[in-house]
């Protein structure tokens, strides 16, 4: 299931992120691809080791952790430090599946990608092509969001970024290891959380139905969470 989170960053914040990113050194994106991805990955990627990168990565992580909708949807246990890519005219990332296991930079901790995320940093009118196409059980979903919007999708999905034919597409991408590994269970928990949030707006905190559903949510999470 695809989940979009609008306005993770507002226009001013996106502009600030973009100008900070412009100052970073950019490298061939195939550098960090796996053996299969390397042949289809044609883009550029910010050098994550550059001294100025840490602040930008930190500001994205901080915003994610402070966004209730992101936390409810992803139930993050670990977030892979966000990376940044850009696609100019003719650049593309052909069909691939993201690696299942990676080492977290710095600590070397083994990390499992449950969710993939793309944060769009270019307004859609600034480029043609550059569509994120994700294979889902309902067919291919085309994703091209406003600057500052985020999409989350199962990391198991086959996906690609179509060639940019005009302008430039700047984005951040990263992965999440979730407390709840199973996509269906995680999705059901999000649906339940949404219903509870809607009830919370209408009912008193002592309402027995609200209390009961909140209990069900936490007991399901307790049952399924891997810490
Ligand atoms: Ni990918």
Tab-separated table of C-alpha atoms and ligand atoms in Angstrom:
chain	number	residue	atom	x	y	z
A	1	UNK	CA	0.000	0.000	0.000
A	2	UNK	CA	1.208	3.470	-0.895
A	3	UNK	CA	0.945	6.171	1.736
A	4	UNK	CA	1.565	9.802	0.932
A	5	UNK	CA	2.291	12.449	3.521
A	6	UNK	CA	1.724	15.939	2.174
A	7	UNK	CA	3.731	18.954	3.313
A	8	UNK	CA	6.392	17.173	5.320
A	9	UNK	CA	8.306	20.357	4.493
A	10	UNK	CA	6.709	23.652	3.458
A	11	UNK	CA	7.860	25.656	0.424
A	12	UNK	CA	10.341	27.794	2.380
A	13	UNK	CA	11.838	24.737	4.051
A	14	UNK	CA	12.144	22.939	0.706
A	15	UNK	CA	13.907	25.986	-0.750
A	16	UNK	CA	16.370	25.973	2.174
A	17	UNK	CA	16.987	22.233	1.777
A	18	UNK	CA	17.549	22.642	-1.945
A	19	UNK	CA	20.107	25.400	-1.534
A	20	UNK	CA	21.950	23.393	1.157
A	21	UNK	CA	21.981	20.407	-1.206
A	22	UNK	CA	23.333	22.474	-4.098
A	23	UNK	CA	26.473	23.072	-2.036
A	24	UNK	CA	27.201	19.354	-1.588
A	25	UNK	CA	29.526	17.394	-3.857
A	26	UNK	CA	27.542	15.164	-6.269
A	27	UNK	CA	28.694	11.801	-7.529
A	28	UNK	CA	27.631	9.045	-9.908
A	29	UNK	CA	24.582	7.381	-8.296
A	30	UNK	CA	25.548	3.895	-9.452
A	31	UNK	CA	28.290	4.007	-6.778
A	32	UNK	CA	25.835	2.850	-4.093
A	33	UNK	CA	23.683	0.500	-6.194
A	34	UNK	CA	23.786	-3.269	-5.838
A	35	UNK	CA	25.160	-5.443	-8.617
A	36	UNK	CA	21.850	-5.568	-10.519
A	37	UNK	CA	20.821	-1.972	-9.825
A	38	UNK	CA	24.139	-0.621	-11.106
A	39	UNK	CA	23.306	-1.342	-14.733
A	40	UNK	CA	19.972	0.552	-14.616
A	41	UNK	CA	20.823	3.403	-12.208
A	42	UNK	CA	21.767	6.544	-14.095
A	43	UNK	CA	21.558	9.551	-11.800
A	44	UNK	CA	23.674	11.560	-9.403
A	45	UNK	CA	23.775	11.313	-5.663
A	46	UNK	CA	24.992	13.711	-2.972
A	47	UNK	CA	28.175	12.586	-1.211
A	48	UNK	CA	26.815	11.406	2.130
A	49	UNK	CA	30.306	11.706	3.667
A	50	UNK	CA	30.554	15.450	2.959
A	51	UNK	CA	30.805	17.448	6.182
A	52	UNK	CA	27.746	19.576	5.309
A	53	UNK	CA	25.560	16.496	4.684
A	54	UNK	CA	25.093	15.626	8.358
A	55	UNK	CA	23.006	18.729	9.123
A	56	UNK	CA	20.690	18.157	6.158
A	57	UNK	CA	20.221	14.481	7.016
A	58	UNK	CA	19.577	15.419	10.649
A	59	UNK	CA	16.899	17.938	9.725
A	60	UNK	CA	15.001	15.364	7.651
A	61	UNK	CA	15.244	12.725	10.390
A	62	UNK	CA	14.085	15.222	13.002
A	63	UNK	CA	11.054	16.174	10.914
A	64	UNK	CA	10.125	12.532	10.308
A	65	UNK	CA	10.251	11.713	13.994
A	66	UNK	CA	8.107	14.765	14.802
A	67	UNK	CA	5.412	13.894	12.232
A	68	UNK	CA	2.647	11.792	13.843
A	69	UNK	CA	1.309	10.580	10.485
A	70	UNK	CA	4.742	9.258	9.476
A	71	UNK	CA	5.210	7.527	12.833
A	72	UNK	CA	1.718	5.972	12.689
A	73	UNK	CA	2.192	4.772	9.099
A	74	UNK	CA	5.758	3.469	9.294
A	75	UNK	CA	6.013	2.502	12.981
A	76	UNK	CA	9.744	3.059	12.585
A	77	UNK	CA	12.253	1.063	14.550
A	78	UNK	CA	15.218	2.339	12.533
A	79	UNK	CA	15.468	4.880	9.731
A	80	UNK	CA	18.313	4.620	7.243
A	81	UNK	CA	19.947	8.067	7.004
A	82	UNK	CA	18.275	9.880	4.093
A	83	UNK	CA	20.237	10.237	0.866
A	84	UNK	CA	19.672	12.696	-1.949
A	85	UNK	CA	19.585	12.193	-5.691
A	86	UNK	CA	19.058	14.265	-8.795
A	87	UNK	CA	18.043	13.330	-12.286
A	88	UNK	CA	18.810	15.628	-15.208
A	89	UNK	CA	17.621	15.186	-18.783
A	90	UNK	CA	18.140	11.579	-19.910
A	91	UNK	CA	18.766	10.270	-16.389
A	92	UNK	CA	16.661	7.421	-15.033
A	93	UNK	CA	16.628	4.513	-12.617
A	94	UNK	CA	15.257	1.413	-14.341
A	95	UNK	CA	13.124	-1.278	-12.736
A	96	UNK	CA	14.649	-2.748	-9.583
A	97	UNK	CA	13.891	-3.927	-6.069
A	98	UNK	CA	15.744	-2.270	-3.192
A	99	UNK	CA	18.163	-4.423	-1.224
A	100	UNK	CA	16.616	-6.256	1.734
A	101	UNK	CA	19.539	-5.951	4.120
A	102	UNK	CA	22.059	-3.177	4.595
A	103	UNK	CA	24.512	-1.963	7.189
A	104	UNK	CA	23.689	1.279	8.930
A	105	UNK	CA	26.457	3.769	8.209
A	106	UNK	CA	28.685	4.424	11.176
A	107	UNK	CA	27.456	1.676	13.470
A	108	UNK	CA	27.508	-1.259	11.042
A	109	UNK	CA	24.217	-2.466	12.560
A	110	UNK	CA	22.357	-4.837	10.259
A	111	UNK	CA	19.213	-3.151	8.940
A	112	UNK	CA	16.217	-4.654	7.122
A	113	UNK	CA	14.357	-2.438	4.654
A	114	UNK	CA	10.611	-2.849	5.207
A	115	UNK	CA	9.493	0.449	3.685
A	116	UNK	CA	11.019	2.608	0.965
A	117	UNK	CA	10.481	6.355	1.036
A	118	UNK	CA	10.873	9.178	-1.468
A	119	UNK	CA	10.680	12.820	-0.426
A	120	UNK	CA	10.076	14.999	-3.486
A	121	UNK	CA	12.132	18.199	-3.491
A	122	UNK	CA	11.403	19.572	-6.987
A	123	UNK	CA	7.983	20.937	-7.923
A	124	UNK	CA	6.379	18.641	-10.527
A	125	UNK	CA	6.135	21.478	-13.039
A	126	UNK	CA	9.936	21.871	-12.956
A	127	UNK	CA	10.519	18.645	-14.872
A	128	UNK	CA	8.918	16.205	-17.312
A	129	UNK	CA	9.268	12.472	-16.808
A	130	UNK	CA	10.965	11.470	-13.560
A	131	UNK	CA	7.837	9.592	-12.450
A	132	UNK	CA	8.235	7.053	-9.670
A	133	UNK	CA	6.399	3.972	-10.949
A	134	UNK	CA	5.624	1.357	-8.321
A	135	UNK	CA	4.262	-2.115	-9.065
A	136	UNK	CA	1.441	-2.876	-6.652
A	137	UNK	CA	-1.196	-5.605	-6.454
A	138	UNK	CA	-3.554	-3.087	-8.121
A	139	UNK	CA	-1.162	-2.466	-11.040
A	140	UNK	CA	1.489	0.172	-11.612
A	141	UNK	CA	0.966	3.338	-9.573
A	142	UNK	CA	2.537	6.535	-10.900
A	143	UNK	CA	3.825	8.872	-8.227
A	144	UNK	CA	4.923	12.450	-8.831
A	145	UNK	CA	4.237	14.613	-5.804
A	146	UNK	CA	4.545	18.257	-4.839
A	147	UNK	CA	7.874	19.424	-3.436
A	148	UNK	CA	7.906	18.656	0.286
A	149	UNK	CA	5.603	15.609	-0.007
A	150	UNK	CA	6.652	12.076	0.959
A	151	UNK	CA	5.585	8.671	-0.350
A	152	UNK	CA	6.025	5.425	1.580
A	153	UNK	CA	5.735	2.036	-0.136
A	154	UNK	CA	6.661	-1.561	0.636
A	155	UNK	CA	10.391	-2.040	0.047
A	156	UNK	CA	9.540	-5.350	-1.603
A	157	UNK	CA	7.960	-3.505	-4.558
A	158	UNK	CA	9.443	-3.480	-8.032
A	159	UNK	CA	9.816	0.199	-8.944
A	160	UNK	CA	11.556	2.613	-11.293
A	161	UNK	CA	12.074	6.302	-11.990
A	162	UNK	CA	11.242	7.076	-15.631
A	163	UNK	CA	13.723	9.164	-17.670
A	164	UNK	CA	13.633	12.918	-17.097
A	165	UNK	CA	12.995	14.644	-20.449
A	166	UNK	CA	13.038	18.279	-19.257
A	167	UNK	CA	14.379	20.081	-16.189
A	168	UNK	CA	15.710	18.368	-13.101
A	169	UNK	CA	14.239	16.163	-10.406
A	170	UNK	CA	15.726	16.439	-6.909
A	171	UNK	CA	14.612	14.051	-4.171
A	172	UNK	CA	15.578	12.358	-0.950
A	173	UNK	CA	15.254	8.609	-0.560
A	174	UNK	CA	15.634	6.320	2.406
A	175	UNK	CA	14.340	3.163	4.031
A	176	UNK	CA	12.623	2.250	7.266
A	177	UNK	CA	12.893	-0.885	9.348
A	178	UNK	CA	9.492	-1.065	10.965
A	179	UNK	CA	8.523	-2.382	14.374
A	180	UNK	CA	5.863	-4.276	12.404
A	181	UNK	CA	7.419	-6.168	9.534
A	182	UNK	CA	4.214	-7.412	7.880
A	183	UNK	CA	2.752	-4.812	5.509
A	184	UNK	CA	-0.852	-6.038	5.934
A	185	UNK	CA	-0.667	-5.899	9.720
A	186	UNK	CA	0.999	-2.485	9.625
A	187	UNK	CA	-1.689	-1.207	7.245
A	188	UNK	CA	-4.487	-2.552	9.464
A	189	UNK	CA	-2.902	-0.849	12.490
A	190	UNK	CA	-2.812	2.436	10.569
A	191	UNK	CA	-6.484	2.074	9.601
A	192	UNK	CA	-7.364	1.393	13.243
A	193	UNK	CA	-5.285	4.358	14.373
A	194	UNK	CA	-7.063	6.595	11.833
A	195	UNK	CA	-10.463	5.472	13.168
A	196	UNK	CA	-9.338	6.113	16.754
A	197	UNK	CA	-8.055	9.580	15.821
A	198	UNK	CA	-11.413	10.386	14.176
A	199	UNK	CA	-13.310	9.202	17.265
A	200	UNK	CA	-10.984	11.201	19.519
A	201	UNK	CA	-12.145	14.381	17.796
A	202	UNK	CA	-15.807	13.576	18.553
A	203	UNK	CA	-15.839	11.828	21.890
A	204	UNK	CA	-14.679	12.465	25.450
A	205	UNK	CA	-11.393	10.822	26.486
A	206	UNK	CA	-13.384	8.669	28.946
A	207	UNK	CA	-15.677	7.276	26.223
A	208	UNK	CA	-15.753	3.468	26.708
A	209	UNK	CA	-15.667	2.663	22.961
A	210	UNK	CA	-12.672	4.928	22.466
A	211	UNK	CA	-10.914	3.342	25.444
A	212	UNK	CA	-11.680	-0.131	24.171
A	213	UNK	CA	-10.401	0.544	20.634
A	214	UNK	CA	-7.272	2.220	22.014
A	215	UNK	CA	-6.675	-0.902	24.093
A	216	UNK	CA	-7.115	-3.102	21.014
A	217	UNK	CA	-4.599	-0.961	19.090
A	218	UNK	CA	-1.944	-1.232	21.772
A	219	UNK	CA	-2.511	-4.926	22.348
A	220	UNK	CA	-2.182	-5.663	18.633
A	221	UNK	CA	0.960	-3.532	18.476
A	222	UNK	CA	2.329	-5.318	21.555
A	223	UNK	CA	1.665	-8.640	19.846
A	224	UNK	CA	3.258	-7.757	16.508
A	225	UNK	CA	6.080	-5.355	17.401
A	226	UNK	CA	9.650	-6.621	17.081
A	227	UNK	CA	11.891	-4.469	19.223
B	1	LIG	NI1	14.838	1.926	-5.419
